[in-house]
Amino acid sequence: MSQLDFPRDFVWGTATASFQVEGAAFEDGRGESIWDRFCRIPGKVFAGHNGDVACDQYHRYPEDIRLMKEAGIQAYRFSIAWPRIIPLGTGAVNPKGIAYYRALATALREAGIEPVATLYHWDLPQALQDKGGWENRETAYAFEAYARTCFTELGDLIHQWITLNEPWCSAYLGYGMGAHAPGIQDKHAAVRAVHHLNLAHGLAVRAFRESGKPGTIGITWNIMVHRPATRNEKDRLAAEIAIERDSRMFTGPVCGHGYPRRFLEQAGITIPEQPGDLDIIASPIDFAGLNYYSENVVAWDELTEDHIRFMPTWQEKTDMGWSIVPQGFVRHLRWLSAETGGIPLYVTENGCAQKDVVVIDEHGQKRVHDAGRIAYLRDHFLAMKQALDEGIPLKGYFLWSLLDNFEWAHGYSKRFGIVYIDYSTLQRIPKDSYYYYRDLIAGYGE
């Protein structure tokens, strides 16, 4: 039997996000997002890049669907741009935004590809940020209304929903570290954002149940199960605290365990919760998504505020500088399965940034030989198979990413795609990893 012999009903997909691939930033009534604004702040995004055109999937989605179909890809995880649906975040719905996602989902279904929609992948309407963004509790209720609109208008075509993508990034990078939009550096702002994102998730789950639409709903986390640098008791404690900060602040309330009180007390922060919030946040979900790229090593440090210090690692690094740790993938899946009580899991992102180069082959065709990415993927598929063999309820995998795209603060300098994008012409060039993934899905991935 093949080492990479997966269940027949295992779902093989790929993923993108609206701001990273769509472009058409000022077309058909789309409103301004916090990333449109952030990209205009000098020094925030590599080389001043922006998402105005990106991969132009807004106009070229039929070509991208054809590429997916030819690779045998069974599901496509994309995100819906809130500013396309409700340009100001609240109020009037934009019919052209609804029409675009209906056309996309219809074309996917006609190609035999299941549409999987993420409601929020970081592109908050700027009009809501002007009122406080995720620091403002009202943003959670605005998200609930937006989610209801999506369920009503698209629920006949889309049957698998993800509320939020990586709320850790939205809260900590956006409001704590300032590295992502909206660029705020305030740990208390970050904690307010954490709670209101969690609340928004719960409100959207409740709204989905009330909608009566068919399908399932869950959430995607980039949980971090940091491993201690040594067997030393203090290093183990540092790892536990880091996991509370980076994972249980999000998984805890959603899974009905509440917030990690030890971390909150040590950090001197207060959750702005109101009566009933935790019940809403803990509305039962149908599945959980894991975005996994790497695993960090931490040690105890008396001098840092959280007593956590990230340590060097020996593993080979991707072009993002992230250690390649396939066995960490198994550890993360085990942790998430235990934390969520054994509900179905999906790998909603996994992939590798490489310095890809286009060459001309003997037939005069453009090719990209990305052997490093193929090695990364194969090692992670083997780890995923180990997790399945251990009984972890893993139901599917979405490779990040279908296309090279706008990589947030890194602009277009990092390439994660299995399809190369020539940003001067927007030509799509399938990489060797595209053909490898095609073969894996067909049962010939070794």
Coordinates of C-alpha atoms in Angstrom, one line a residue:
M1 CA 0.0 0.0 0.0
S2 CA 1.2 3.5 -0.8
Q3 CA 2.5 5.7 2.0
L4 CA 0.3 8.4 0.7
D5 CA -2.9 6.3 0.5
F6 CA -5.7 8.6 1.7
P7 CA -9.4 7.8 2.2
R8 CA -11.5 7.9 -0.9
D9 CA -13.7 10.7 0.5
F10 CA -10.7 12.9 1.6
V11 CA -11.1 16.3 0.1
W12 CA -8.2 17.8 -1.9
G13 CA -8.5 21.5 -2.4
T14 CA -6.6 24.7 -2.8
A15 CA -7.0 28.2 -1.3
T16 CA -6.7 31.9 -1.9
A17 CA -8.0 35.1 -0.3
S18 CA -9.9 38.0 -1.8
F19 CA -7.5 40.9 -1.3
Q20 CA -4.5 38.7 -2.3
V21 CA -5.8 37.6 -5.7
E22 CA -8.9 39.5 -6.8
G23 CA -7.7 42.9 -7.8
A24 CA -10.5 45.1 -9.3
A25 CA -10.2 47.2 -6.2
F26 CA -12.2 50.1 -7.5
E27 CA -14.6 48.3 -9.7
D28 CA -18.3 47.5 -9.5
G29 CA -19.0 49.3 -6.3
R30 CA -16.4 47.8 -4.0
G31 CA -15.7 49.9 -1.0
E32 CA -12.3 50.7 0.5
S33 CA -10.8 48.2 2.9
I34 CA -8.2 48.6 5.7
W35 CA -5.6 47.0 3.4
D36 CA -6.3 49.5 0.6
R37 CA -5.5 52.2 3.1
F38 CA -2.6 50.4 4.8
C39 CA -0.8 49.8 1.4
R40 CA -0.7 53.6 0.9
I41 CA 1.2 54.2 4.1
P42 CA 4.9 54.5 3.1
G43 CA 7.1 51.8 4.5
K44 CA 4.2 49.4 5.5
V45 CA 4.3 47.1 2.5
F46 CA 7.3 45.9 0.6
A47 CA 8.2 48.3 -2.3
G48 CA 4.8 50.1 -1.9
H49 CA 3.0 47.2 -3.4
N50 CA -0.8 47.1 -3.2
G51 CA -3.8 44.9 -4.1
D52 CA -5.3 47.1 -6.8
V53 CA -4.7 44.4 -9.5
A54 CA -3.2 41.5 -7.6
C55 CA -3.8 38.4 -9.8
D56 CA -6.9 39.9 -11.4
Q57 CA -8.9 36.8 -10.5
Y58 CA -12.0 39.1 -10.5
H59 CA -11.8 39.0 -14.3
R60 CA -9.8 35.8 -14.8
Y61 CA -11.5 33.3 -12.5
P62 CA -12.6 31.1 -15.5
E63 CA -9.0 30.5 -16.3
D64 CA -8.2 29.7 -12.7
I65 CA -11.1 27.3 -12.4
R66 CA -9.9 25.6 -15.6
L67 CA -6.5 25.1 -14.0
M68 CA -8.0 23.6 -10.9
K69 CA -10.2 21.3 -12.9
E70 CA -7.3 20.1 -15.0
A71 CA -5.4 19.3 -11.7
G72 CA -8.3 17.3 -10.3
I73 CA -8.8 19.7 -7.5
Q74 CA -12.1 19.0 -5.7
A75 CA -12.7 22.1 -3.6
Y76 CA -11.7 25.8 -3.7
R77 CA -11.4 27.8 -0.6
F78 CA -11.8 31.5 -1.4
S79 CA -12.8 34.5 0.7
I80 CA -15.6 36.9 0.2
A81 CA -14.6 40.6 0.3
W82 CA -16.8 42.3 2.8
P83 CA -16.3 45.7 1.0
R84 CA -17.7 44.1 -2.2
I85 CA -20.8 43.0 -0.4
I86 CA -21.5 45.9 1.9
P87 CA -19.1 48.7 0.8
L88 CA -19.4 50.8 4.0
G89 CA -19.5 47.7 6.3
T90 CA -23.1 48.4 7.3
G91 CA -26.1 49.5 5.3
A92 CA -26.7 49.1 1.6
V93 CA -25.8 45.8 -0.1
N94 CA -23.9 46.0 -3.4
P95 CA -25.7 43.8 -6.0
K96 CA -22.7 43.6 -8.2
G97 CA -20.7 42.1 -5.4
I98 CA -23.3 39.5 -4.8
A99 CA -23.4 38.8 -8.6
Y100 CA -19.6 38.2 -8.7
Y101 CA -19.6 35.6 -6.0
R102 CA -22.7 33.9 -7.4
A103 CA -20.9 33.7 -10.8
L104 CA -17.7 32.4 -9.2
A105 CA -19.6 29.7 -7.1
T106 CA -21.7 28.7 -10.1
A107 CA -18.7 28.3 -12.3
L108 CA -16.9 26.2 -9.6
R109 CA -19.9 23.9 -9.3
E110 CA -20.2 23.5 -13.1
A111 CA -16.5 22.4 -13.0
G112 CA -17.2 19.9 -10.3
I113 CA -15.4 21.9 -7.7
E114 CA -16.9 22.5 -4.3
P115 CA -16.9 26.2 -3.3
V116 CA -15.8 26.8 0.3
A117 CA -16.2 30.4 1.4
T118 CA -14.3 32.3 4.2
L119 CA -16.4 35.3 5.3
Y120 CA -13.5 37.3 6.7
H121 CA -9.9 37.1 5.5
W122 CA -8.7 40.5 6.9
D123 CA -10.2 43.0 4.4
L124 CA -12.3 45.0 6.9
P125 CA -14.3 47.9 5.3
Q126 CA -12.3 51.1 6.1
A127 CA -15.6 52.8 7.1
L128 CA -15.8 50.4 10.1
Q129 CA -12.1 51.0 11.0
D130 CA -12.9 54.7 11.0
K131 CA -15.3 53.9 13.9
G132 CA -12.8 51.8 15.8
G133 CA -12.6 48.6 13.7
W134 CA -12.3 45.4 15.8
E135 CA -11.7 47.4 18.9
N136 CA -15.4 48.5 18.6
R137 CA -18.0 45.9 19.7
E138 CA -20.3 47.2 17.1
T139 CA -18.1 45.7 14.4
A140 CA -19.0 42.2 15.6
Y141 CA -22.7 43.0 15.0
A142 CA -21.9 44.5 11.6
F143 CA -20.2 41.3 10.8
E144 CA -23.3 39.3 11.8
A145 CA -25.4 41.4 9.4
Y146 CA -22.9 40.9 6.6
A147 CA -22.8 37.1 7.3
R148 CA -26.6 36.9 7.2
T149 CA -26.5 38.7 3.8
C150 CA -24.0 36.1 2.5
F151 CA -26.0 33.2 3.7
T152 CA -29.2 34.6 2.2
E153 CA -27.8 35.6 -1.1
L154 CA -25.2 32.8 -1.7
G155 CA -26.4 29.9 0.6
D156 CA -28.0 28.0 -2.3
L157 CA -24.6 27.7 -4.0
I158 CA -22.1 27.6 -1.1
H159 CA -22.6 24.9 1.5
Q160 CA -19.3 25.1 3.5
W161 CA -18.5 28.3 5.4
I162 CA -15.6 29.6 7.4
T163 CA -16.3 32.6 9.6
L164 CA -12.8 34.0 10.2
N165 CA -9.3 33.3 8.9
E166 CA -6.6 33.5 11.5
P167 CA -8.0 35.9 14.0
W168 CA -4.6 35.8 15.7
C169 CA -3.2 37.8 12.7
S170 CA -6.2 40.2 12.6
A171 CA -5.9 41.0 16.4
Y172 CA -2.2 40.7 17.2
L173 CA -0.5 41.7 13.9
G174 CA -3.2 44.4 13.2
Y175 CA -3.8 45.9 16.6
G176 CA -0.9 44.7 18.8
M177 CA 2.3 44.7 16.6
G178 CA 1.1 47.1 13.9
A179 CA 2.7 44.9 11.2
H180 CA -0.7 44.4 9.4
A181 CA -3.6 46.7 8.7
P182 CA -4.8 48.8 10.4
G183 CA -1.3 49.2 11.9
I184 CA -2.0 49.8 15.6
Q185 CA 0.5 49.0 18.3
D186 CA -1.3 48.6 21.6
K187 CA -1.7 45.3 23.5
H188 CA -4.9 46.4 25.1
A189 CA -6.3 47.2 21.6
A190 CA -5.3 43.8 20.5
V191 CA -7.2 42.1 23.3
R192 CA -10.3 44.1 22.6
A193 CA -9.9 43.0 18.9
V194 CA -9.5 39.3 20.0
H195 CA -12.8 39.3 21.9
H196 CA -14.8 41.1 19.3
L197 CA -13.5 38.8 16.6
N198 CA -14.4 35.8 18.7
L199 CA -17.9 37.4 19.3
A200 CA -18.3 38.1 15.6
H201 CA -17.6 34.4 14.9
G202 CA -20.2 33.2 17.4
L203 CA -22.8 35.6 16.1
A204 CA -22.2 34.4 12.5
V205 CA -22.5 30.8 13.5
R206 CA -25.8 31.5 15.3
A207 CA -27.0 33.4 12.2
F208 CA -26.1 30.5 10.0
R209 CA -28.1 28.1 12.2
E210 CA -31.1 30.6 12.0
S211 CA -30.8 30.9 8.2
G212 CA -32.0 27.3 7.6
K213 CA -29.5 27.0 4.8
P214 CA -27.9 23.6 4.1
G215 CA -24.2 22.9 4.9
T216 CA -21.6 23.3 7.6
I217 CA -19.8 26.2 9.3
G218 CA -16.5 26.4 11.2
I219 CA -13.5 28.6 11.8
T220 CA -9.8 28.6 10.7
W221 CA -7.0 29.1 13.2
N222 CA -3.3 29.4 12.8
I223 CA -2.8 27.8 16.2
M224 CA 0.7 27.7 17.6
V225 CA 1.7 24.7 19.6
H226 CA 5.1 26.0 20.6
R227 CA 7.6 23.4 21.7
P228 CA 9.9 24.0 24.7
A229 CA 13.6 24.4 23.9
T230 CA 14.6 22.0 26.7
R231 CA 13.1 19.7 29.3
N232 CA 13.7 22.4 31.9
E233 CA 10.5 23.2 33.9
K234 CA 10.7 26.9 33.2
D235 CA 11.0 26.3 29.4
R236 CA 7.9 24.0 29.6
L237 CA 6.1 26.7 31.4
A238 CA 7.1 29.3 28.8
A239 CA 5.7 27.0 26.1
E240 CA 2.4 26.6 28.0
I241 CA 2.0 30.4 28.4
A242 CA 2.9 30.9 24.7
I243 CA 0.2 28.4 23.7
E244 CA -2.4 30.2 25.9
R245 CA -1.5 33.5 24.4
D246 CA -1.3 32.4 20.7
S247 CA -3.9 29.6 20.6
R248 CA -6.2 29.3 23.6
M249 CA -7.1 33.0 23.5
F250 CA -9.0 31.9 20.3
T251 CA -9.8 28.2 20.7
G252 CA -10.7 28.4 24.4
P253 CA -13.9 30.5 24.2
V254 CA -15.0 28.9 20.9
C255 CA -14.6 25.4 22.3
G256 CA -16.5 26.3 25.5
H257 CA -13.4 26.5 27.8
G258 CA -13.4 30.2 28.2
Y259 CA -10.3 32.4 28.1
P260 CA -7.0 31.3 29.6
R261 CA -7.1 33.1 32.9
R262 CA -3.5 32.4 33.9
F263 CA -2.3 34.3 30.8
L264 CA -4.7 37.2 31.2
E265 CA -3.7 37.7 34.9
Q266 CA 0.1 37.5 34.1
A267 CA -0.2 39.9 31.2
G268 CA -2.4 42.3 33.1
I269 CA -5.1 42.4 30.5
T270 CA -8.9 42.4 30.7
I271 CA -11.4 40.9 28.2
P272 CA -14.2 43.4 27.5
E273 CA -16.8 40.6 27.7
Q274 CA -20.5 41.2 28.5
P275 CA -23.0 38.8 30.0
G276 CA -23.9 36.1 27.5
D277 CA -20.8 36.7 25.2
L278 CA -19.1 33.4 26.0
D279 CA -22.3 31.4 25.3
I280 CA -22.6 33.1 21.9
I281 CA -18.9 32.5 21.1
A282 CA -19.2 28.8 22.1
S283 CA -22.0 28.2 19.6
P284 CA -21.2 24.7 18.3
I285 CA -19.2 24.5 15.1
D286 CA -19.2 21.7 12.6
F287 CA -15.5 21.6 11.9
A288 CA -12.3 23.5 12.7
G289 CA -9.6 24.5 10.2
L290 CA -5.9 24.5 10.8
N291 CA -3.4 26.7 8.9
Y292 CA 0.0 25.2 9.4
Y293 CA 3.4 26.3 8.0
S294 CA 5.9 25.8 10.8
E295 CA 6.5 25.2 14.5
N296 CA 8.3 27.5 16.9
V297 CA 10.7 26.8 19.8
V298 CA 10.4 28.9 23.0
A299 CA 12.4 29.3 26.2
W300 CA 11.7 31.1 29.5
D301 CA 13.1 34.6 29.7
E302 CA 12.9 36.7 32.9
L303 CA 13.4 39.9 31.0
T304 CA 10.5 39.8 28.6
E305 CA 7.0 40.8 29.5
D306 CA 5.4 37.4 28.8
H307 CA 8.6 35.5 29.9
I308 CA 8.7 34.0 26.4
R309 CA 11.7 34.0 24.1
F310 CA 11.7 32.5 20.6
M311 CA 14.8 30.3 20.0
P312 CA 16.8 29.5 16.9
T313 CA 16.1 26.2 15.1
W314 CA 18.3 23.9 13.0
Q315 CA 15.8 23.1 10.3
E316 CA 15.9 24.3 6.7
K317 CA 13.9 27.4 6.2
T318 CA 11.4 28.5 3.5
D319 CA 11.7 31.8 1.7
M320 CA 9.6 33.3 4.6
G321 CA 12.4 32.2 7.0
W322 CA 10.1 29.7 8.6
S323 CA 11.5 26.4 9.8
I324 CA 10.3 23.3 7.9
V325 CA 9.0 21.0 10.6
P326 CA 6.7 18.3 9.2
Q327 CA 6.5 16.4 12.5
G328 CA 5.2 19.7 14.1
F329 CA 2.2 19.3 11.7
V330 CA 1.3 16.1 13.5
R331 CA 1.7 17.7 16.9
H332 CA -0.6 20.6 15.9
L333 CA -3.2 18.3 14.5
R334 CA -3.2 16.2 17.7
W335 CA -3.5 19.3 19.9
L336 CA -6.3 20.8 17.8
S337 CA -8.2 17.5 17.8
A338 CA -8.0 17.3 21.6
E339 CA -8.9 20.9 22.1
T340 CA -12.0 20.7 19.8
G341 CA -13.3 17.5 21.2
G342 CA -12.8 15.3 18.2
I343 CA -14.9 17.3 15.7
P344 CA -13.9 17.1 12.0
L345 CA -10.8 18.9 11.1
Y346 CA -9.6 20.4 7.8
V347 CA -6.1 21.7 6.9
T348 CA -7.3 25.0 5.4
E349 CA -3.8 26.2 4.6
N350 CA -0.4 24.6 4.2
G351 CA 2.4 25.4 1.7
C352 CA 5.8 26.8 1.1
A353 CA 7.3 30.1 -0.2
Q354 CA 10.2 29.5 -2.6
K355 CA 12.3 31.7 -4.8
D356 CA 10.8 30.5 -8.1
V357 CA 12.4 31.1 -11.4
V358 CA 10.8 30.7 -14.9
V359 CA 12.9 28.8 -17.4
I360 CA 12.3 27.8 -21.0
D361 CA 12.3 24.0 -21.6
E362 CA 13.4 22.1 -24.7
H363 CA 10.0 22.6 -26.3
G364 CA 10.1 26.4 -25.8
Q365 CA 7.6 26.3 -23.0
K366 CA 7.8 28.3 -19.8
R367 CA 8.4 26.1 -16.7
V368 CA 9.1 26.5 -13.0
H369 CA 11.0 23.7 -11.4
D370 CA 10.2 24.1 -7.7
A371 CA 11.7 20.9 -6.2
G372 CA 11.9 22.4 -2.8
R373 CA 8.2 23.1 -2.6
I374 CA 7.4 19.5 -3.8
A375 CA 9.7 18.1 -1.0
Y376 CA 7.9 20.3 1.5
L377 CA 4.5 19.2 0.4
R378 CA 5.4 15.5 0.3
D379 CA 6.8 15.6 3.8
H380 CA 3.7 17.3 5.1
F381 CA 1.4 14.8 3.3
L382 CA 3.3 12.0 5.0
A383 CA 2.8 13.8 8.3
M384 CA -0.9 14.2 7.6
K385 CA -1.2 10.5 6.7
Q386 CA 0.4 9.7 10.1
A387 CA -2.2 11.9 11.8
L388 CA -5.0 10.1 10.0
D389 CA -3.5 6.7 10.9
E390 CA -3.6 7.8 14.5
G391 CA -7.3 8.4 14.3
I392 CA -7.3 12.2 14.0
P393 CA -10.6 13.1 12.2
L394 CA -9.0 14.9 9.3
K395 CA -11.4 15.3 6.4
G396 CA -9.6 17.4 3.8
Y397 CA -6.6 19.6 2.8
F398 CA -6.4 23.0 1.1
L399 CA -3.0 23.8 -0.4
W400 CA -1.8 27.4 0.0
S401 CA -1.9 28.7 -2.6
L402 CA -3.3 28.1 -6.0
L403 CA -1.6 31.3 -7.3
D404 CA 1.3 33.4 -6.3
N405 CA -0.3 36.5 -4.8
F406 CA -0.1 39.6 -2.7
E407 CA 1.6 38.4 0.5
W408 CA 0.4 41.2 2.8
A409 CA 3.3 43.2 4.2
H410 CA 5.7 41.3 1.9
G411 CA 3.8 42.5 -1.2
Y412 CA 4.6 40.4 -4.2
S413 CA 8.1 39.5 -3.0
K414 CA 7.1 36.0 -1.8
R415 CA 5.7 33.2 -3.9
F416 CA 3.5 30.5 -2.4
G417 CA 1.6 29.4 -5.5
I418 CA 1.6 26.1 -7.4
V419 CA 0.8 28.4 -10.3
Y420 CA 3.4 31.1 -11.1
I421 CA 2.0 34.6 -11.8
D422 CA 4.0 36.9 -14.1
Y423 CA 2.9 40.1 -12.6
S424 CA 3.8 42.1 -15.7
T425 CA 1.4 40.2 -17.9
L426 CA -0.7 38.2 -15.4
Q427 CA 0.1 35.0 -17.3
R428 CA -0.5 31.8 -15.3
I429 CA 2.4 29.3 -15.5
P430 CA 1.8 25.9 -13.7
K431 CA 4.8 25.0 -11.7
D432 CA 6.2 21.4 -11.2
S433 CA 4.4 21.4 -7.9
Y434 CA 1.1 21.9 -9.7
Y435 CA 1.7 18.7 -11.6
Y436 CA 2.9 16.9 -8.5
Y437 CA -0.4 17.9 -6.7
R438 CA -2.4 16.7 -9.7
D439 CA -0.6 13.3 -9.5
L440 CA -1.1 13.1 -5.7
I441 CA -4.8 13.7 -6.0
A442 CA -5.0 11.0 -8.8
G443 CA -3.2 8.6 -6.5
Y444 CA 0.3 8.8 -7.9
G445 CA 2.0 11.2 -5.5
E446 CA 5.1 9.3 -4.6

